[in-house]
Coordinates of C-alpha atoms in Angstrom, one line a residue:
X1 CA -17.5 21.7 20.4
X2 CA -15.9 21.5 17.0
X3 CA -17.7 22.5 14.1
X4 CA -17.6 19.3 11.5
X5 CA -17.1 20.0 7.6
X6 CA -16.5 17.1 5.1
X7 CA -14.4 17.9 2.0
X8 CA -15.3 15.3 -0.8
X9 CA -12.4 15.0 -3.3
X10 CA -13.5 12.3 -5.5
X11 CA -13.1 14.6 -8.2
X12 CA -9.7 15.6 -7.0
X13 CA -7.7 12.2 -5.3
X14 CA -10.6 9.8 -6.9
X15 CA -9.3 10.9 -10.7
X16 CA -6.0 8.8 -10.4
X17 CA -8.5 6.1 -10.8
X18 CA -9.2 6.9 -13.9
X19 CA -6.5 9.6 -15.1
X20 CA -9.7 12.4 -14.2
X21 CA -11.6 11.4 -17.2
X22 CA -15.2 11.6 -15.4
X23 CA -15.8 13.2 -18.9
X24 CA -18.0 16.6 -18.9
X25 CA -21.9 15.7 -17.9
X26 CA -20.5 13.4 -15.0
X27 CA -18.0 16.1 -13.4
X28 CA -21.4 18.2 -13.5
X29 CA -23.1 15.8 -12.2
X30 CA -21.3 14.6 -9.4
X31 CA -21.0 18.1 -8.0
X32 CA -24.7 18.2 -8.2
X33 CA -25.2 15.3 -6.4
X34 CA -22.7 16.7 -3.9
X35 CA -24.1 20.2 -3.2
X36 CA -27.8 18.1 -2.8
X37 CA -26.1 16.3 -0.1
X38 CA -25.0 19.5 2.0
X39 CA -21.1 18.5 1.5
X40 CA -19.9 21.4 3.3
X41 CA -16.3 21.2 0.8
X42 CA -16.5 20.3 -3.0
X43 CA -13.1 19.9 -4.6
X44 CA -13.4 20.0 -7.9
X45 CA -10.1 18.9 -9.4
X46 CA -6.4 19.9 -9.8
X47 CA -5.3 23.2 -11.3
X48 CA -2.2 22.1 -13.8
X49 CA -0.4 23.7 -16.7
X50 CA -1.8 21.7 -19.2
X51 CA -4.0 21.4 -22.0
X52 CA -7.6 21.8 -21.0
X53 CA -10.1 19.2 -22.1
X54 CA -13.6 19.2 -20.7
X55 CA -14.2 15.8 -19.8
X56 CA -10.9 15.6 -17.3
X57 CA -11.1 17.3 -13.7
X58 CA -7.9 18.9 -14.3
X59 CA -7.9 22.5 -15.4
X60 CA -5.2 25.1 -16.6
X61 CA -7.1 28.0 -15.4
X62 CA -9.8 29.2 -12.4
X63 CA -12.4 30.0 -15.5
X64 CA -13.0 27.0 -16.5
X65 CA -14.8 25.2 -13.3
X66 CA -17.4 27.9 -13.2
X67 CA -19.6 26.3 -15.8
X68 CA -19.4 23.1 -13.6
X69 CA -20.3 24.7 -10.3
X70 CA -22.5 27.5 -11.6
X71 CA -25.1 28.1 -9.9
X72 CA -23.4 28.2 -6.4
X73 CA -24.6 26.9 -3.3
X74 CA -24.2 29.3 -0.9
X75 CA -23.3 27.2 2.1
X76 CA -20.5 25.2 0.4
X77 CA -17.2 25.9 -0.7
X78 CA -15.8 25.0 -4.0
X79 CA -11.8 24.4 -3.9
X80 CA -9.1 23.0 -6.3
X81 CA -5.6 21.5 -5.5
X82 CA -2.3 22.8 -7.0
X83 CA 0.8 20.4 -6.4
X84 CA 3.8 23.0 -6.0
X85 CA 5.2 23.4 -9.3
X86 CA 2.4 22.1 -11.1
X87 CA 1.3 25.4 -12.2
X88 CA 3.0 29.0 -11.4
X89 CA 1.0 31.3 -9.5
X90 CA 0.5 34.1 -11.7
X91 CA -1.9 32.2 -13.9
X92 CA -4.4 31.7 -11.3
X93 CA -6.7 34.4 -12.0
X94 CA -7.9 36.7 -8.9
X95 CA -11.0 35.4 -6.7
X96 CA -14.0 37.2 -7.6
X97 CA -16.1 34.6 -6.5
X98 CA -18.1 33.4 -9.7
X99 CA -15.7 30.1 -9.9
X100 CA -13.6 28.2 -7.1
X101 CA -13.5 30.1 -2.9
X102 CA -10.5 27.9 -2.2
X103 CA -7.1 26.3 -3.2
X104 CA -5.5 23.4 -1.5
X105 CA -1.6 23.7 -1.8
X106 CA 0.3 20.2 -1.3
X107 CA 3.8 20.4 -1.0
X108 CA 6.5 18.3 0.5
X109 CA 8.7 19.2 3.4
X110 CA 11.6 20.6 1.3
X111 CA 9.6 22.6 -0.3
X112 CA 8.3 24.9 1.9
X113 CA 10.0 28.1 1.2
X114 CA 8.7 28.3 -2.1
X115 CA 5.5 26.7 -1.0
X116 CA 5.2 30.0 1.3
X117 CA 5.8 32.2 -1.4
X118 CA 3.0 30.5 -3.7
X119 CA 0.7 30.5 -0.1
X120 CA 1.0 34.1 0.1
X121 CA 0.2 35.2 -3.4
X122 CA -3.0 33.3 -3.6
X123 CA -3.9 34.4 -0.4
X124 CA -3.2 38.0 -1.5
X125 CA -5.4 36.8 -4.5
X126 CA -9.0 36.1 -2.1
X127 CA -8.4 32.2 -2.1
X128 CA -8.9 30.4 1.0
X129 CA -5.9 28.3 1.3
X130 CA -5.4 25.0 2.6
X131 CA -1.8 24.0 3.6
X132 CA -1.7 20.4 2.8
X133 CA 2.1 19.2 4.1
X134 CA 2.7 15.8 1.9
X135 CA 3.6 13.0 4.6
X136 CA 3.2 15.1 7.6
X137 CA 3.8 12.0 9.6
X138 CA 7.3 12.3 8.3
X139 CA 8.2 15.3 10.1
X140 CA 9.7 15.3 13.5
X141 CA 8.2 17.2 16.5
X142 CA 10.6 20.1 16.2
X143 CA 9.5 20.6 11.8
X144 CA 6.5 20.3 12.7
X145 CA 5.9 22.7 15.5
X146 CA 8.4 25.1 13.5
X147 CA 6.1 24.7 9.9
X148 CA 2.9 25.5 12.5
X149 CA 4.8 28.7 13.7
X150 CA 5.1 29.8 10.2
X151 CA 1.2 28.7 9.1
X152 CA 0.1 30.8 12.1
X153 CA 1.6 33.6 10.4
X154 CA 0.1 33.3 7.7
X155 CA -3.5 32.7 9.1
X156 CA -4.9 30.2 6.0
X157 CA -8.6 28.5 6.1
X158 CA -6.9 25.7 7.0
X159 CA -3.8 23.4 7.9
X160 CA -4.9 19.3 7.1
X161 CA -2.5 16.8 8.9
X162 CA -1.7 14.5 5.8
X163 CA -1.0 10.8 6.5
X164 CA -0.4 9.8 2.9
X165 CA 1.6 7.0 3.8
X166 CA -1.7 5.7 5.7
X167 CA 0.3 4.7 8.9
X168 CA -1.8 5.9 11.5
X169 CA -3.1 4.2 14.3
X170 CA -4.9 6.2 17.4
X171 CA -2.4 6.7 19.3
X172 CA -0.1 8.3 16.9
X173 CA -3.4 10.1 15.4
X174 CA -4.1 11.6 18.6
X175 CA -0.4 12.8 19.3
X176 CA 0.0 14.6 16.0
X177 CA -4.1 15.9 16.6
X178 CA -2.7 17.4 20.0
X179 CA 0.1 18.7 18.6
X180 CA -1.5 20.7 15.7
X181 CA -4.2 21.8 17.7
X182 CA -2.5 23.3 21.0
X183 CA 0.0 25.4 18.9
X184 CA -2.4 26.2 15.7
X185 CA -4.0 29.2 16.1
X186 CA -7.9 29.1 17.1
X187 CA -9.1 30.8 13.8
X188 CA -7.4 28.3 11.7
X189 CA -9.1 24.5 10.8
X190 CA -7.5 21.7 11.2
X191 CA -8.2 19.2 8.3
X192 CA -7.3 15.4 8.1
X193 CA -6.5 14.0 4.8
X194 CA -6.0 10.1 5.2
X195 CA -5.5 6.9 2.9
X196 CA -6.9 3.4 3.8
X197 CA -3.7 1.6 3.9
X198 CA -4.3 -0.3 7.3
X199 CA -8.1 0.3 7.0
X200 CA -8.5 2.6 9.6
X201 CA -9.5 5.9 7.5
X202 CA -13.0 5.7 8.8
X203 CA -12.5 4.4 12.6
X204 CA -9.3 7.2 12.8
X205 CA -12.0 9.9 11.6
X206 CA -14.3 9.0 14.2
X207 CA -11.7 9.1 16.8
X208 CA -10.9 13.2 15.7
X209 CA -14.4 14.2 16.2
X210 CA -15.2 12.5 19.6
X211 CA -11.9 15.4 20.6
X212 CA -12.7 18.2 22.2
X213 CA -11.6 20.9 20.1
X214 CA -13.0 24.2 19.3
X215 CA -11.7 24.6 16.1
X216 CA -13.3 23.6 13.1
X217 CA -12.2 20.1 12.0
X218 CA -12.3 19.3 8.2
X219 CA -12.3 15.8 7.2
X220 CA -11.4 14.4 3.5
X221 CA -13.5 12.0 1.6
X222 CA -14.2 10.2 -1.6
X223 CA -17.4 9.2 -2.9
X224 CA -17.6 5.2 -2.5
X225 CA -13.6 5.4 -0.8
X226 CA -13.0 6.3 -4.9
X227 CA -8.9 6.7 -4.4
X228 CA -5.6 4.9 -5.9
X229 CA -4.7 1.8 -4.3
X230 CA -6.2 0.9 -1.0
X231 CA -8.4 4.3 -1.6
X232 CA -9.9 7.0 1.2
X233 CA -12.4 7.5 3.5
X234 CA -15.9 7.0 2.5
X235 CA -17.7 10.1 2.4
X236 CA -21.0 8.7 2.7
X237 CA -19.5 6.1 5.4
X238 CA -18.6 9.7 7.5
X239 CA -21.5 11.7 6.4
X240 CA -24.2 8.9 7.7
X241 CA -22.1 8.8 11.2
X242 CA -22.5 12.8 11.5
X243 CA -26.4 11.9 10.7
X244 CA -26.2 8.9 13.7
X245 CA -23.9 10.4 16.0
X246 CA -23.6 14.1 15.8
X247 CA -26.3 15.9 14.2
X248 CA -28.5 15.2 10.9
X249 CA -27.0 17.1 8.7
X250 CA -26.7 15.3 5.5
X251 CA -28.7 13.6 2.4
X252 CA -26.8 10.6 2.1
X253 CA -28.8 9.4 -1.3
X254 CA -26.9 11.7 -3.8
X255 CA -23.6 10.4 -2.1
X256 CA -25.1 6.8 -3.2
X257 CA -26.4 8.0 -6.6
X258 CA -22.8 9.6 -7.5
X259 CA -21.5 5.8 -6.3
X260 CA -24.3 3.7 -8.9
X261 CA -24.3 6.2 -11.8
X262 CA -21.0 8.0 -12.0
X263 CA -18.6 5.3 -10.3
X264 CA -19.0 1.9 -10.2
X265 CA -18.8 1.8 -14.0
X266 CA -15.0 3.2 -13.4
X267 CA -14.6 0.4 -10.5
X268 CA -15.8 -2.4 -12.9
X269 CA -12.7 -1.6 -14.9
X270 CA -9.9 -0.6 -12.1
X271 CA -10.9 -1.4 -8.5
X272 CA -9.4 0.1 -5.5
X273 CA -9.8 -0.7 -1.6
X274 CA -8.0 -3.1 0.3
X275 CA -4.2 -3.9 -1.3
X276 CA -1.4 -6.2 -0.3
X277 CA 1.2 -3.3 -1.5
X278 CA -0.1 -0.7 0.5
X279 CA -0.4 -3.1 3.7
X280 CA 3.3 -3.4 3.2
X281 CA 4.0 0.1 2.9
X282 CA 2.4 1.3 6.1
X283 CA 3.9 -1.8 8.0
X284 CA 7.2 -0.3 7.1
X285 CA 6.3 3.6 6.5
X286 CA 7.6 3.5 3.2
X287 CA 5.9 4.9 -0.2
X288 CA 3.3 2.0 -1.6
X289 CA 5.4 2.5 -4.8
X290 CA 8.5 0.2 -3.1
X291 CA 6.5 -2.7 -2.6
X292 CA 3.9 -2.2 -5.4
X293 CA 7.7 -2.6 -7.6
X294 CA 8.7 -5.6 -5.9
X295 CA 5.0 -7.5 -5.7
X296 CA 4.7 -6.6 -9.7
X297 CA 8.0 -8.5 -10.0
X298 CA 6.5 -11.9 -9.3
X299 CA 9.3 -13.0 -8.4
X300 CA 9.9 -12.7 -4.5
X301 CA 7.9 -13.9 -2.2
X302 CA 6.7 -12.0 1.1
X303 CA 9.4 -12.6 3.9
X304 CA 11.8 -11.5 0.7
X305 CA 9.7 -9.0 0.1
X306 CA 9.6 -7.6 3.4
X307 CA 13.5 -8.2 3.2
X308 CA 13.8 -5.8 0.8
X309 CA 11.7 -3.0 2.1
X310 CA 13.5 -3.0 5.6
X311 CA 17.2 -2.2 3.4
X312 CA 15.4 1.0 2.6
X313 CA 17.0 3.9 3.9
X314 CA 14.9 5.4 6.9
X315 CA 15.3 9.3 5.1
X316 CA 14.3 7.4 1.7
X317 CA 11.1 6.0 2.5
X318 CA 8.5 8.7 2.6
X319 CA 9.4 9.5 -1.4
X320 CA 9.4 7.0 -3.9
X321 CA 13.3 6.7 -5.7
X322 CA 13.0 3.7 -8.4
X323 CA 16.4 3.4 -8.8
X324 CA 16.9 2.6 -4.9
X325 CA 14.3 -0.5 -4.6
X326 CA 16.0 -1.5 -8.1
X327 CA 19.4 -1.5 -6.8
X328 CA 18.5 -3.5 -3.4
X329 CA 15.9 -5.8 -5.5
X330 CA 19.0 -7.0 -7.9
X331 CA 21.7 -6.6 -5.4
X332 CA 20.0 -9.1 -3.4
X333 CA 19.0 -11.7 -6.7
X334 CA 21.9 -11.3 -8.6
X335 CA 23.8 -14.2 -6.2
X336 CA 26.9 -14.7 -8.2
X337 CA 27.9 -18.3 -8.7
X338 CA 30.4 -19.7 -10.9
X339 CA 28.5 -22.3 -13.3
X340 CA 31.1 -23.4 -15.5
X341 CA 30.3 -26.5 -14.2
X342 CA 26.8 -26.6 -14.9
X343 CA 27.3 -25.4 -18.4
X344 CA 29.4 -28.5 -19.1
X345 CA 27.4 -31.1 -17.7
X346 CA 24.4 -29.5 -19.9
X347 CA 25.8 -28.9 -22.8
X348 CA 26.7 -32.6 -22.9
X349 CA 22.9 -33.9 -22.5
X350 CA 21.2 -30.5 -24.2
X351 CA 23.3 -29.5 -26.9
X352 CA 21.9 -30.3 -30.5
X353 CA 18.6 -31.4 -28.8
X354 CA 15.0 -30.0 -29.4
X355 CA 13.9 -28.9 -26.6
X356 CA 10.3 -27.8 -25.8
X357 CA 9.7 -25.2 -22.9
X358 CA 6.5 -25.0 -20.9
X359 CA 5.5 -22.2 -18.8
X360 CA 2.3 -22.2 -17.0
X361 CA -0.3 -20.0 -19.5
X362 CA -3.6 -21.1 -19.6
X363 CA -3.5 -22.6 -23.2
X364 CA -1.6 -25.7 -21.4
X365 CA -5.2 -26.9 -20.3
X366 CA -6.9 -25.8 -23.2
X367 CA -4.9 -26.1 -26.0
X368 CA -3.2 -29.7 -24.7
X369 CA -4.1 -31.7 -28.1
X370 CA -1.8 -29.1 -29.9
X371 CA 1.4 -30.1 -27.2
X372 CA 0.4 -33.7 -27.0
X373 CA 1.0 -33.7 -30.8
X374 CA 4.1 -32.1 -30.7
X375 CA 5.7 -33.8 -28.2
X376 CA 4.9 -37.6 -30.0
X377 CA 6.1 -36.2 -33.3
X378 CA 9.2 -34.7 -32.2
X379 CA 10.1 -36.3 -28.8
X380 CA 11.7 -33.3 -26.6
X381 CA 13.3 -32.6 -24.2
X382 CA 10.2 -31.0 -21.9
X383 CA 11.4 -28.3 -19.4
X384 CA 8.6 -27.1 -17.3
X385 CA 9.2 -23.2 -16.0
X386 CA 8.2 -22.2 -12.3
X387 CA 5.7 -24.7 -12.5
X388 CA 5.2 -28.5 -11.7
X389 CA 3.0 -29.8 -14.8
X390 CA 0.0 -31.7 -14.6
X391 CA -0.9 -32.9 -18.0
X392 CA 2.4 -33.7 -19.5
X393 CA 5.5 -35.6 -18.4
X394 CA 8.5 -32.5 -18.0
X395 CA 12.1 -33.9 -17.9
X396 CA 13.7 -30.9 -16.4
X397 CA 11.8 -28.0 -13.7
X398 CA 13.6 -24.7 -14.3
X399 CA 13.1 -22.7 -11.4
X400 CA 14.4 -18.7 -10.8
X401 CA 11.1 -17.3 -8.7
X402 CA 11.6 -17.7 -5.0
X403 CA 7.8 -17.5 -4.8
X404 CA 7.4 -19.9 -6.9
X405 CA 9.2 -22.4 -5.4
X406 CA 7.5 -21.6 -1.7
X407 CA 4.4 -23.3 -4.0
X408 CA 6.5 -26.1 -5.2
X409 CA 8.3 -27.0 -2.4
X410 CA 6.2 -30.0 -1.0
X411 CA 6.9 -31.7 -5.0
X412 CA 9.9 -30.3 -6.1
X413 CA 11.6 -33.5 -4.5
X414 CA 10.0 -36.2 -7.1
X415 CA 11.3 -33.6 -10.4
X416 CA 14.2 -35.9 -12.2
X417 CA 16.3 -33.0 -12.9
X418 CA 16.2 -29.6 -11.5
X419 CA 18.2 -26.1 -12.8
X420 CA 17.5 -23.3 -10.8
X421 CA 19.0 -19.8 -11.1
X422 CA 21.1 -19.1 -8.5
X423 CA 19.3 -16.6 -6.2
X424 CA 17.9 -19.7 -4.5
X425 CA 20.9 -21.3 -3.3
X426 CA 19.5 -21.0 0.2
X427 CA 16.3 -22.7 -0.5
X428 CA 17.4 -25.7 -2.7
X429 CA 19.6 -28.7 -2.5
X430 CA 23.4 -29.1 -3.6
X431 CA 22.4 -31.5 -6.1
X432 CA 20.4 -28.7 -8.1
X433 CA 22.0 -27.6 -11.7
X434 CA 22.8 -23.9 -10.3
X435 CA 23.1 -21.1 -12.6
X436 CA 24.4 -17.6 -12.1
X437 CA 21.5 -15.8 -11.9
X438 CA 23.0 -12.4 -13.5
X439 CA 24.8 -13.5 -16.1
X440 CA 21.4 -14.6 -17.4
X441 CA 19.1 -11.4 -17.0
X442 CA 18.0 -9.0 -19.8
X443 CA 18.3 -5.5 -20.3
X444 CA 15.9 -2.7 -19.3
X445 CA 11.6 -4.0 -17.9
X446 CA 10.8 -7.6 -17.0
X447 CA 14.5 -8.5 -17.3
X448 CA 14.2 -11.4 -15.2
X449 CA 11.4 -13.2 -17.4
X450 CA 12.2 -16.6 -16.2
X451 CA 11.4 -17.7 -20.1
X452 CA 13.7 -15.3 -21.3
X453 CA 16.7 -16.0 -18.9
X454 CA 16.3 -19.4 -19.5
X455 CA 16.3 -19.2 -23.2
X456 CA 19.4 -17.2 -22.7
X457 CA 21.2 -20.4 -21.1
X458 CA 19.7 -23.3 -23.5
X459 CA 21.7 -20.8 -26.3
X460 CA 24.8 -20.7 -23.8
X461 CA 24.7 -25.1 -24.0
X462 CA 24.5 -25.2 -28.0
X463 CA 20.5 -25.5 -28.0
X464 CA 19.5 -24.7 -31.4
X465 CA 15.9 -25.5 -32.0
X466 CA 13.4 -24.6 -29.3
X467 CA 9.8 -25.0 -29.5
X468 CA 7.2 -22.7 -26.9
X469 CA 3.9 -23.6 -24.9
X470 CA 1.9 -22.3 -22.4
X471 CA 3.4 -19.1 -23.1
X472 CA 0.3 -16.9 -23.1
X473 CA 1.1 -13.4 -22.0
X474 CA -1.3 -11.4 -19.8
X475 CA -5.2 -10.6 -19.8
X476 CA -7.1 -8.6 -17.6
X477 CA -9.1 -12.0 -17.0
X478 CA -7.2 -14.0 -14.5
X479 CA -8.2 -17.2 -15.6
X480 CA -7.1 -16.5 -19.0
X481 CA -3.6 -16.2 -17.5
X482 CA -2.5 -19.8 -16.0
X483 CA -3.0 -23.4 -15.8
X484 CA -2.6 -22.9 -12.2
X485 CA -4.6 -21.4 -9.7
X486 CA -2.5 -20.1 -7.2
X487 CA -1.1 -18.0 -9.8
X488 CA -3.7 -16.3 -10.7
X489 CA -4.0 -12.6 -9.7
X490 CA -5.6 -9.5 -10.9
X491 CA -4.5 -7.4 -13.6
X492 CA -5.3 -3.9 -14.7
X493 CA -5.9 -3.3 -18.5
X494 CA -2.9 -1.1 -18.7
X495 CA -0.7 -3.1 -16.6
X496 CA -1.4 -6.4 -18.4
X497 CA -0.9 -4.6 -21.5
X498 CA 2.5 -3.2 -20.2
X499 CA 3.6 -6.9 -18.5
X500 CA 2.8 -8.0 -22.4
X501 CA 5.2 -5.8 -24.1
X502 CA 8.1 -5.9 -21.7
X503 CA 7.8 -9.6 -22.0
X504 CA 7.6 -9.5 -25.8
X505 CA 10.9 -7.6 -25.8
X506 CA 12.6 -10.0 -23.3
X507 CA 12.0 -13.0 -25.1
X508 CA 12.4 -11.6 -28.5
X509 CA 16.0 -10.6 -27.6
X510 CA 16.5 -14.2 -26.1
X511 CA 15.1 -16.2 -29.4
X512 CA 17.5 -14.2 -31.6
X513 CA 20.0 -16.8 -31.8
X514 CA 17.7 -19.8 -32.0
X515 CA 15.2 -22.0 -34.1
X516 CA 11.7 -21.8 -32.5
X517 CA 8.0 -22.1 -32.7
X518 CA 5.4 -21.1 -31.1
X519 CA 2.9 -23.8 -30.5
X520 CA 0.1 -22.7 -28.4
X521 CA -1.9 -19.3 -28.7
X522 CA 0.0 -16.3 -27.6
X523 CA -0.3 -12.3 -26.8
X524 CA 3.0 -12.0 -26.8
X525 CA 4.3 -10.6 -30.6
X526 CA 6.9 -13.2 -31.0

């Protein structure tokens, strides 16, 4: 029977949470709280080549965890991560056991030459080593057997099947488990490092240690699933199932203090767990990246989503390349049309005209008094963007967000007039005011700002003076962002700060040959 050890990496995979700023009392802390619950692994944090600061998990050199894991418990192991290339091997100091026993080296699958070379000197150096393969459920049978032939060679502590993709369901779990374990040699562990894209972390953990193996199995946690995006396994969700199922073997309460004290504070401001871009990744093995890119767009919706991530190369998709999903995102959007005609027709009705432009912000509900006058004092032209308007009569819907329309569909048919850029030819009527959807876009983040690319067009038609509402940038609070509620969705701080500056930029650019004003309360600098 396998001999069960849980390696907690909160401290390690939990600090992309929160860039591994636990700050200094709370790394100590949570290692305390660890070793009191018999974790048989603590990982600590990365080693890096860079600046050292106290309150960040990440350290420069081996010296500097030993205050944080001094004194040591003698039935635990303390290890660190190095990302090839991350730091060079000659400035990790020799093991002489007062700071970290291990090191966990993660490399990808072309790396592995040099990885060996790094293996070898920290080896030679008194480290345990872990070989940690980066998407190991991207190699084939034949890599994978051949990268075990030369790990046996080496004899590390351990060799952790990675599924960083999180595309693992039992069956393929158990293949790659049989695999590893019938050709690793006996004296080496076999670890599992998994992420919760398709929720299965926990149940896929259980399955390894009903096998019947009699090597020791290693199993990678975080404290409260703490992990980017969807997260990882639980390790007091694992440590309470050894207790149940196995043997009682840990305290489960210092697991839950870490979680109340040390964490939830950190989840209050940036959640993880469950995430529609990471669903989509596993469903088509690709790096979360791809569809996190396309979802932050809002501008597709989820059968063009999907679209889009089934163009992606099959040798692509384990690594994220930005410039890939951006060339298959525009190639597919920038449907070229020739609207000469539609410029004319416009021109005639819009040119010389104020025109007022609505976009769905929040300020449209509670700033209405400040339209209502505008609108009876100058009597616009009212062009509603993405959105269908409840509180004020639009003569013109301006449409360039496929997802968008799927919301508008069932009363897009009583809108008087309706331009629409021309990525949605397949989704809209003849009789729609096309417009050629690249000729329109911006330069460089959030290029295809509807408010910008339509701005960009009123200038084409001899629009002059323009007058803004509704357009109220981003806040981490949803309901501070629209008027309507389906388009509300959560925001990170820094992401809502970013969405707020590309924006800025976008329309900024766009306004530069016109008259406007800005009429309702805005975070965008404009």
């Amino acid at each position: 029977m396998s001999k069960i050890h849980i390696l907690d990496c909160t401290l390690r995979d939990g600090g992309y949470i929160n860039k591994w700023n636990f700050g200094k009392e709370n790394i100590r802390e949570i290692i305390t709280n660890l070793d009191a619950a018999n974790v048989d692994i603590v990982e600590c944090g990365f080693l890096r080549d860079v600046p050292y600061s106290e309150d960040v998990s990440v350290y420069s050199c081996v010296s500097q965890i030993t205050p944080f894991i001094t004194p040591k418990k003698e039935s635990s192991l303390y290890v660190a991560m190095i990302a090839l290339g991350d730091i060079a091997p000659e400035k990790i100091l020799p093991c002489d056991g007062t700071s970290i026993d291990g090191i966990r080296l993660s490399f990808h699958k072309h790396e592995w030459e040099e990885a060996k070379l790094v293996a070898m000197d920290l080896m030679a150096k008194g480290y345990k080593l872990f070989i940690q393969p980066v998407g190991t459920t991207a190699y084939t049978d034949l890599e994978l057997l051949n990268l075990i032939e030369e790990v046996n060679k080496l004899r590390p502590y351990s060799f952790h099947l990675v599924d960083t993709l999180g595309v693992l369901y039992r069956n393929d779990l158990l293949r790659l488990f049989y695999l590893i374990d019938h050709n690793l040699v006996p004296q080496i562990n076999l670890g599992f490092h998994s992420h919760n894209n398709l929720q299965l972390s926990f149940a896929n953990a259980q399955e390894l240690l009903r096998q019947d193996s009699k090597r020791n199995i290693v199993i990678d946690t975080a404290v409260y699933g703490m992990g980017r995006g969807v997260g990882n396994l639980a390790t007091e969700l694992l440590a309470e199932y050894v207790n149940m199922n196995i043997e009682q073997r840990y305290s489960i309460i210092p697991l839950l203090t870490i979680a109340d004290k040390y964490l939830m504070s950190v989840y209050a401001q940036q959640k993880w767990g469950y995430d529609l871009p990471y669903f989509l990744s596993a469903a088509y093995q690709c790096h979360p990246n791809y569809a996190a890119y396309l979802l932050r767009k809002e501008t597709l919706d989820i059968p063009t989503i999907s679209r889009m991530l089934s163009l992606l190369p099959v040798d692509k998709r384990d690594l994220y390349h930005k410039d890939l999903i951006e060339d298959i995102y525009y190639s597919i959007q920038s449907c070229q049309y020739d609207d000469g005609r539609t410029i004319t027709e416009l021109r005639g009705s819009l040119e010389g005209e104020p025109i007022l432009l609505l976009a769905p912000g929040a300020t449209l509900q509670t700033e209405a008094a400040k339209v209502q006058a505008y609108i009876e004092v100058n009597q616009p032209i009212v062009i509603a963007i993405n959105f269908i308007p409840e509180s004020f009569d639009e003569d013109i819907i301006f449409i360039s967000n496929r997802k968008r329309l799927s919301s508008l569909q069932s009363k897009i048919k009583q809108c008087a007039k309706i331009i629409a850029t021309s990525n949605l030819q397949d989704s809209l009527p003849e009789c729609v005011n096309f417009i050629n959807y690249a000729s329109y876009l911006g330069e460089g983040k959030a290029s295809d700002n509807a408010g910008a690319m339509l701005i960009r067009f009123l200038a084409q038609v001899g629009v002059k003076q323009i007058a803004l509402a509704g357009f109220d940038g981003f806040a981490v609070n949803t309901n501070e962002n629209y008027c309507v509620d389906s388009y509300k969705n959560v925001l990170e701080d820094d992401e809502a700060q970013k969405k707020n500056v590309e924006i800025t930029r976008q329309l900024k650019l766009a306004l530069n040959d016109v008259n406007y004003e800005v009429i309702t309360s805005t975070r965008y600098e404009i």
